[in-house]
Amino acid sequence: MVINFAAGPAKLPEEVLKEVQTNLLNCNGSGISVMEMSHRSSNYAKIQETAIADLRELLNIPQNYKVLLMQGGGTGQFAASALNLIGSTGTADYVITGSWSAKAAKEAAQYGKVNAVLPKLASYTTVPRQSTWKLDPNAAYVYYCDNETVEGVEFDFVPEVKAPLVVDMSSNFLSRPIDVSKFGMIYAGAQKNIGPAGVTVIIVREDLIGKHLKVTPSILNFELMDKNNSLLNTPPTFGIYVMGLVFKWIKANGGVAGMSQRSKAKSQIIYNIIDQSNGFYYCPVERQVRSRMNVPFRIGSSTGNEQLEKEFLAKAEAEGMIQLKGHRSVGGIRASLYNAITLEETQKLAKLMLEFYENNKN
């Protein structure tokens, strides 16, 4: 049995994959696969409408928020968020705490002025407290990434700002309860925590729709997407179908609160081993902002012993634990503990870490 600790595209719940397998040739009694189904058909309409309704229930999304299902992943939303929102003042605040927020800021700078509210950090290992931020009172919105997948940094607070708050939640979406009303816009690429690659969920307050720049492509235009019920073009029907099944799986397993409890328990198991290893395992991230989703660590020292890390990865793969190698930009090891990773699977990784420590600590 393989355990997939990939950062994305990531593991999906086994129950969901089995249901997909069972219905692949005959989806919901239609006689055809969902991959062949017209996006204008009543059969598909029910799939999409149910998925959106379940998401609204899971997050208790207020009625004055629209749910859009779009393509282009998180990277597409780097552009879409700016194109749709920056036009009201021409400037936006960006809180850069990792690789993805840095890329988002660079993209937005093509469409308006970007104000980096923090000095450039020497390394992405912390989230500076909001009291240190230099916000622009003229900003159309304040942008941040709630969980930086590469560096393993996760916000431990929701910023309190006057401008609409825009957040990338791609890698921790539906892993803990949130108050949607605190945000102007939330988006999440599905492939990290809620489905296969190809779908991006956007939750946007309706008063922010219709303010897009004239150059906004139709495919990224929130107003057009809303008017067409996310069917302006052919949506990623298969991805939306699978995502809908994941929403039902979350509902059946304690909802978002249940996912939050699991996430805390799983990540704590791994962090405890790191912290109790006398420096053999090293996590560079400050404790209060350590990610529950992506746990990065080095072996042997703070800069890593490449030989030991190669041996660890080889041993993990031999035991069926795959895709634990850290992002190419930072190296080391990274265990991604998304919702679909079980407590038992996490414990198997913990067992390997303890054994490897005992065999190599000297």
Coordinates of C-alpha atoms in Angstrom, one line a residue:
M1 CA 0.0 0.0 0.0
V2 CA 1.5 3.3 -1.1
I3 CA 1.1 6.4 1.1
N4 CA 1.3 9.6 -1.0
F5 CA 2.7 12.5 1.0
A6 CA 2.8 14.8 -2.1
A7 CA 2.3 18.5 -1.8
G8 CA 0.1 18.6 -4.9
P9 CA -1.5 17.1 -6.8
A10 CA -2.1 15.3 -3.6
K11 CA -3.7 12.3 -2.1
L12 CA -7.5 11.9 -2.4
P13 CA -9.6 10.0 0.1
E14 CA -9.7 6.3 -0.8
E15 CA -13.5 6.1 -0.4
V16 CA -13.8 8.9 -3.0
L17 CA -11.5 7.2 -5.5
K18 CA -13.5 3.9 -5.1
E19 CA -16.8 5.7 -5.8
V20 CA -15.2 7.4 -8.8
Q21 CA -14.0 4.0 -10.0
T22 CA -17.5 2.4 -9.6
N23 CA -19.2 5.2 -11.5
L24 CA -16.6 6.0 -14.1
L25 CA -18.5 4.3 -17.0
N26 CA -22.0 5.1 -15.8
C27 CA -22.2 8.3 -13.7
N28 CA -25.3 8.5 -11.6
G29 CA -27.3 6.2 -13.9
S30 CA -26.8 8.4 -16.9
G31 CA -25.2 5.6 -19.0
I32 CA -22.1 7.7 -19.7
S33 CA -19.0 8.8 -17.9
V34 CA -19.0 12.3 -16.3
M35 CA -16.1 13.0 -18.6
E36 CA -18.4 12.6 -21.6
M37 CA -21.3 14.5 -20.1
S38 CA -22.4 17.8 -21.5
H39 CA -21.9 20.7 -19.1
R40 CA -25.2 22.0 -20.3
S41 CA -27.1 18.8 -19.3
S42 CA -29.4 18.4 -16.4
N43 CA -27.3 15.5 -15.2
Y44 CA -24.2 17.7 -14.9
A45 CA -26.1 20.7 -13.5
K46 CA -27.1 18.6 -10.5
I47 CA -23.5 17.6 -9.9
Q48 CA -22.2 21.2 -9.9
E49 CA -25.2 22.6 -8.0
T50 CA -24.8 19.9 -5.3
A51 CA -21.1 20.5 -4.9
I52 CA -21.6 24.3 -4.5
A53 CA -24.5 23.7 -2.0
D54 CA -22.3 21.3 0.1
L55 CA -19.5 23.8 0.1
R56 CA -21.8 26.5 1.3
E57 CA -23.0 24.2 4.1
L58 CA -19.4 23.2 5.1
L59 CA -18.2 26.8 5.4
N60 CA -21.6 28.4 6.3
I61 CA -21.0 30.8 3.4
P62 CA -23.2 33.9 3.7
Q63 CA -25.8 34.6 1.0
N64 CA -24.0 37.8 -0.2
Y65 CA -21.1 35.7 -1.3
K66 CA -20.8 34.0 -4.7
V67 CA -19.1 30.7 -5.3
L68 CA -17.4 30.4 -8.7
L69 CA -15.7 27.4 -10.1
M70 CA -12.9 28.4 -12.5
Q71 CA -9.8 27.1 -14.2
G72 CA -6.2 28.2 -14.1
G73 CA -5.2 27.1 -10.6
G74 CA -3.9 29.4 -8.0
T75 CA -1.6 31.0 -10.5
G76 CA -4.6 32.0 -12.6
Q77 CA -6.0 33.7 -9.6
F78 CA -2.8 35.7 -9.0
A79 CA -3.9 37.6 -12.1
A80 CA -7.7 37.3 -11.7
S81 CA -7.7 38.8 -8.1
A82 CA -5.8 41.8 -9.4
L83 CA -7.7 42.2 -12.6
N84 CA -11.1 42.0 -10.8
L85 CA -10.3 44.1 -7.7
I86 CA -7.3 46.4 -8.1
G87 CA -9.1 48.9 -10.4
S88 CA -11.0 50.7 -7.7
T89 CA -7.8 52.5 -6.5
G90 CA -5.0 51.1 -8.7
T91 CA -3.0 49.8 -5.7
A92 CA -3.1 46.8 -3.4
D93 CA -1.3 45.6 -0.3
Y94 CA 0.6 42.3 -0.4
V95 CA 1.8 40.4 2.7
I96 CA 4.7 38.4 1.3
T97 CA 5.5 35.4 3.6
G98 CA 6.6 32.8 1.1
S99 CA 7.1 31.7 -2.5
W100 CA 3.5 31.8 -3.5
S101 CA 2.6 35.2 -2.1
A102 CA 5.8 36.6 -3.7
K103 CA 4.7 35.2 -7.1
A104 CA 1.2 36.6 -6.6
A105 CA 2.6 40.1 -5.9
K106 CA 4.8 39.9 -9.0
E107 CA 1.8 39.0 -11.1
A108 CA -0.4 41.7 -9.7
A109 CA 2.3 44.4 -10.3
Q110 CA 1.5 44.0 -14.0
Y111 CA -2.0 45.5 -13.4
G112 CA -1.5 48.1 -10.7
K113 CA 0.8 49.3 -7.9
V114 CA 1.8 46.7 -5.4
N115 CA 2.7 47.8 -1.9
A116 CA 4.7 45.1 0.0
V117 CA 3.6 45.7 3.6
L118 CA 6.7 43.9 4.9
P119 CA 10.4 44.4 4.3
K120 CA 11.8 41.6 2.2
L121 CA 12.4 38.7 4.6
A122 CA 15.8 37.0 4.7
S123 CA 14.1 33.6 4.8
Y124 CA 10.4 32.6 4.8
T125 CA 10.2 31.1 8.3
T126 CA 7.8 33.5 10.1
V127 CA 4.7 35.6 9.8
P128 CA 5.5 39.1 11.2
R129 CA 2.8 40.4 13.5
Q130 CA 0.3 42.8 12.0
S131 CA 1.5 45.7 14.2
T132 CA 4.7 45.7 12.0
W133 CA 2.8 46.0 8.7
K134 CA 2.9 49.2 6.7
L135 CA -0.6 49.2 5.0
D136 CA -1.5 51.6 2.3
P137 CA -4.8 53.4 3.3
N138 CA -5.5 53.7 -0.5
A139 CA -5.2 49.9 -1.1
A140 CA -8.1 48.3 -3.0
Y141 CA -7.5 45.1 -1.1
V142 CA -5.0 43.3 1.2
Y143 CA -3.6 40.0 -0.1
Y144 CA -2.0 37.1 1.7
C145 CA -1.4 33.4 1.4
D146 CA -2.8 31.5 4.4
N147 CA -0.5 28.5 4.0
E148 CA 2.8 28.7 2.1
T149 CA 3.2 25.1 0.7
V150 CA 6.9 25.4 -0.1
E151 CA 8.2 26.7 3.2
G152 CA 5.6 25.3 5.6
V153 CA 4.5 28.6 7.0
E154 CA 0.8 29.0 8.0
F155 CA -0.9 32.1 9.4
D156 CA -2.0 31.7 13.0
F157 CA -4.4 34.7 12.8
V158 CA -6.8 36.4 10.3
P159 CA -5.6 40.0 9.6
E160 CA -7.9 42.8 10.8
V161 CA -7.9 45.4 8.0
K162 CA -10.2 48.0 6.5
A163 CA -9.8 47.0 2.9
P164 CA -11.3 43.8 1.5
L165 CA -9.1 40.8 2.5
V166 CA -8.1 38.5 -0.3
V167 CA -6.6 35.1 0.6
D168 CA -5.1 32.2 -1.2
M169 CA -6.2 29.1 0.8
S170 CA -5.2 26.6 -1.8
S171 CA -3.3 24.3 0.5
N172 CA -5.3 24.5 3.7
F173 CA -8.8 25.0 2.4
L174 CA -11.5 23.1 4.5
S175 CA -8.8 22.0 7.0
R176 CA -10.0 24.4 9.7
P177 CA -13.1 26.5 10.3
I178 CA -13.1 30.0 9.0
D179 CA -15.4 33.0 9.2
V180 CA -16.1 33.7 5.5
S181 CA -17.5 37.2 6.4
K182 CA -14.1 38.4 7.3
F183 CA -12.9 38.1 3.7
G184 CA -13.6 39.9 0.5
M185 CA -12.4 36.9 -1.5
I186 CA -11.1 33.4 -0.8
Y187 CA -9.7 31.1 -3.5
A188 CA -8.3 27.6 -3.5
G189 CA -6.8 25.5 -6.2
A190 CA -8.4 22.0 -5.7
Q191 CA -5.3 19.8 -6.2
K192 CA -3.8 20.3 -2.8
N193 CA -6.7 19.5 -0.4
I194 CA -10.1 19.1 -2.0
G195 CA -9.8 17.4 -5.4
P196 CA -7.8 16.8 -8.6
A197 CA -6.0 19.5 -10.5
G198 CA -8.0 21.6 -12.9
V199 CA -10.6 23.3 -10.6
T200 CA -10.2 26.5 -8.6
V201 CA -12.9 27.5 -6.1
I202 CA -13.5 31.3 -5.7
I203 CA -15.7 32.7 -2.9
V204 CA -16.2 36.4 -3.5
R205 CA -18.4 39.0 -1.8
E206 CA -20.9 40.2 -4.4
D207 CA -20.2 43.9 -4.0
L208 CA -16.7 43.3 -5.3
I209 CA -17.9 41.8 -8.5
G210 CA -18.2 44.1 -11.6
K211 CA -15.1 46.2 -10.8
H212 CA -12.7 44.5 -13.2
L213 CA -10.2 46.2 -15.5
K214 CA -11.3 46.5 -19.1
V215 CA -8.4 44.3 -20.1
T216 CA -9.7 41.4 -18.0
P217 CA -10.0 38.3 -20.2
S218 CA -13.5 36.8 -20.2
I219 CA -12.2 33.5 -18.7
L220 CA -10.9 35.5 -15.6
N221 CA -13.9 37.9 -15.3
F222 CA -15.8 37.3 -12.1
E223 CA -18.9 39.2 -13.4
L224 CA -19.2 37.0 -16.5
M225 CA -18.5 33.8 -14.6
D226 CA -21.2 34.7 -12.1
K227 CA -23.8 35.6 -14.7
N228 CA -23.1 32.3 -16.5
N229 CA -23.1 30.2 -13.3
S230 CA -19.4 29.3 -13.9
L231 CA -20.4 27.9 -17.3
L232 CA -19.1 30.7 -19.5
N233 CA -16.9 28.0 -21.1
T234 CA -16.7 24.3 -20.6
P235 CA -15.7 23.7 -16.9
P236 CA -13.5 20.9 -15.7
T237 CA -16.5 18.6 -15.3
F238 CA -14.6 15.6 -14.0
G239 CA -12.7 17.6 -11.5
I240 CA -15.8 19.3 -10.2
Y241 CA -17.5 15.9 -9.9
V242 CA -14.6 14.5 -7.8
M243 CA -14.4 17.6 -5.7
G244 CA -18.1 17.3 -4.9
L245 CA -17.5 13.8 -3.7
V246 CA -14.7 15.1 -1.5
F247 CA -17.1 17.6 0.0
K248 CA -19.5 14.8 0.9
W249 CA -16.6 12.8 2.4
I250 CA -15.7 15.8 4.6
K251 CA -19.3 16.1 5.7
A252 CA -19.4 12.4 6.6
N253 CA -16.2 12.7 8.6
G254 CA -17.0 15.5 11.1
G255 CA -17.1 18.4 8.7
V256 CA -14.5 21.1 8.7
A257 CA -14.2 20.9 12.5
G258 CA -13.4 17.2 12.2
M259 CA -10.7 17.9 9.6
S260 CA -9.2 20.5 11.9
Q261 CA -8.9 18.0 14.8
R262 CA -7.3 15.5 12.5
S263 CA -4.9 18.1 11.1
K264 CA -3.8 19.2 14.5
A265 CA -3.2 15.6 15.7
K266 CA -1.3 14.5 12.6
S267 CA 1.0 17.5 12.4
Q268 CA 1.7 17.4 16.2
I269 CA 2.9 13.8 15.9
I270 CA 5.6 14.8 13.4
Y271 CA 6.6 18.1 15.0
N272 CA 7.0 16.3 18.4
I273 CA 9.5 13.9 16.8
I274 CA 11.4 16.8 15.3
D275 CA 11.5 18.7 18.6
Q276 CA 12.5 15.8 20.6
S277 CA 15.3 14.6 18.3
N278 CA 18.1 16.8 19.9
G279 CA 18.6 18.6 16.6
F280 CA 18.8 15.5 14.4
Y281 CA 15.6 16.7 12.7
Y282 CA 15.4 20.4 12.2
C283 CA 12.4 22.5 11.2
P284 CA 13.3 26.1 10.4
V285 CA 9.8 27.6 10.8
E286 CA 8.8 29.5 14.0
R287 CA 6.6 27.3 16.2
Q288 CA 3.5 29.5 16.3
V289 CA 3.3 29.6 12.5
R290 CA 4.3 26.0 11.6
S291 CA 2.0 24.6 9.0
R292 CA -0.4 21.8 9.8
M293 CA -0.5 20.9 6.1
N294 CA 3.2 20.9 5.0
V295 CA 5.9 19.9 7.4
P296 CA 9.4 20.7 6.1
F297 CA 12.5 19.5 7.9
R298 CA 16.2 18.8 7.4
I299 CA 18.1 15.8 8.7
G300 CA 21.5 15.9 10.5
S301 CA 21.8 19.7 10.8
S302 CA 20.0 23.0 10.1
T303 CA 21.4 22.9 6.5
G304 CA 20.8 19.2 6.1
N305 CA 23.1 16.2 5.5
E306 CA 22.4 15.3 1.9
Q307 CA 23.6 11.7 2.3
L308 CA 21.3 11.1 5.3
E309 CA 18.4 12.8 3.5
K310 CA 18.9 10.6 0.5
E311 CA 19.0 7.5 2.7
F312 CA 15.8 8.5 4.5
L313 CA 13.9 9.1 1.3
A314 CA 15.1 5.8 -0.1
K315 CA 14.0 4.0 3.0
A316 CA 10.6 5.7 3.0
E317 CA 10.0 4.8 -0.6
A318 CA 11.0 1.2 0.1
E319 CA 8.3 1.2 2.8
G320 CA 5.7 2.6 0.4
M321 CA 5.9 6.3 1.5
I322 CA 6.4 8.4 -1.6
Q323 CA 6.9 12.1 -2.6
L324 CA 8.5 13.2 0.6
K325 CA 11.3 15.2 -1.1
G326 CA 11.3 18.9 -0.2
H327 CA 10.5 21.5 -2.9
R328 CA 13.5 22.0 -5.3
S329 CA 13.9 25.6 -4.1
V330 CA 14.5 24.6 -0.4
G331 CA 15.6 21.0 -0.5
G332 CA 15.3 18.6 2.5
I333 CA 12.2 16.6 3.3
R334 CA 8.5 17.7 3.3
A335 CA 5.6 15.7 4.5
S336 CA 2.3 17.0 3.3
L337 CA -0.5 16.0 5.7
Y338 CA -3.6 17.1 3.8
N339 CA -7.1 16.0 4.8
A340 CA -7.0 12.7 3.0
I341 CA -3.9 11.5 4.9
T342 CA -5.0 9.4 7.8
L343 CA -3.7 9.3 11.3
E344 CA -2.5 5.7 10.8
E345 CA -0.5 6.8 7.7
T346 CA 1.1 9.7 9.7
Q347 CA 2.0 7.3 12.4
K348 CA 3.8 5.1 9.9
L349 CA 5.9 8.0 8.9
A350 CA 6.6 8.8 12.5
K351 CA 7.7 5.3 13.2
L352 CA 10.2 5.5 10.3
M353 CA 11.5 8.9 11.6
L354 CA 12.1 7.4 15.1
E355 CA 13.8 4.3 13.7
F356 CA 16.0 6.4 11.4
Y357 CA 16.9 8.7 14.3
E358 CA 17.9 5.8 16.5
N359 CA 20.1 4.2 13.8
N360 CA 21.8 7.4 12.8
K361 CA 21.9 9.8 15.7
N362 CA 25.6 9.2 16.4

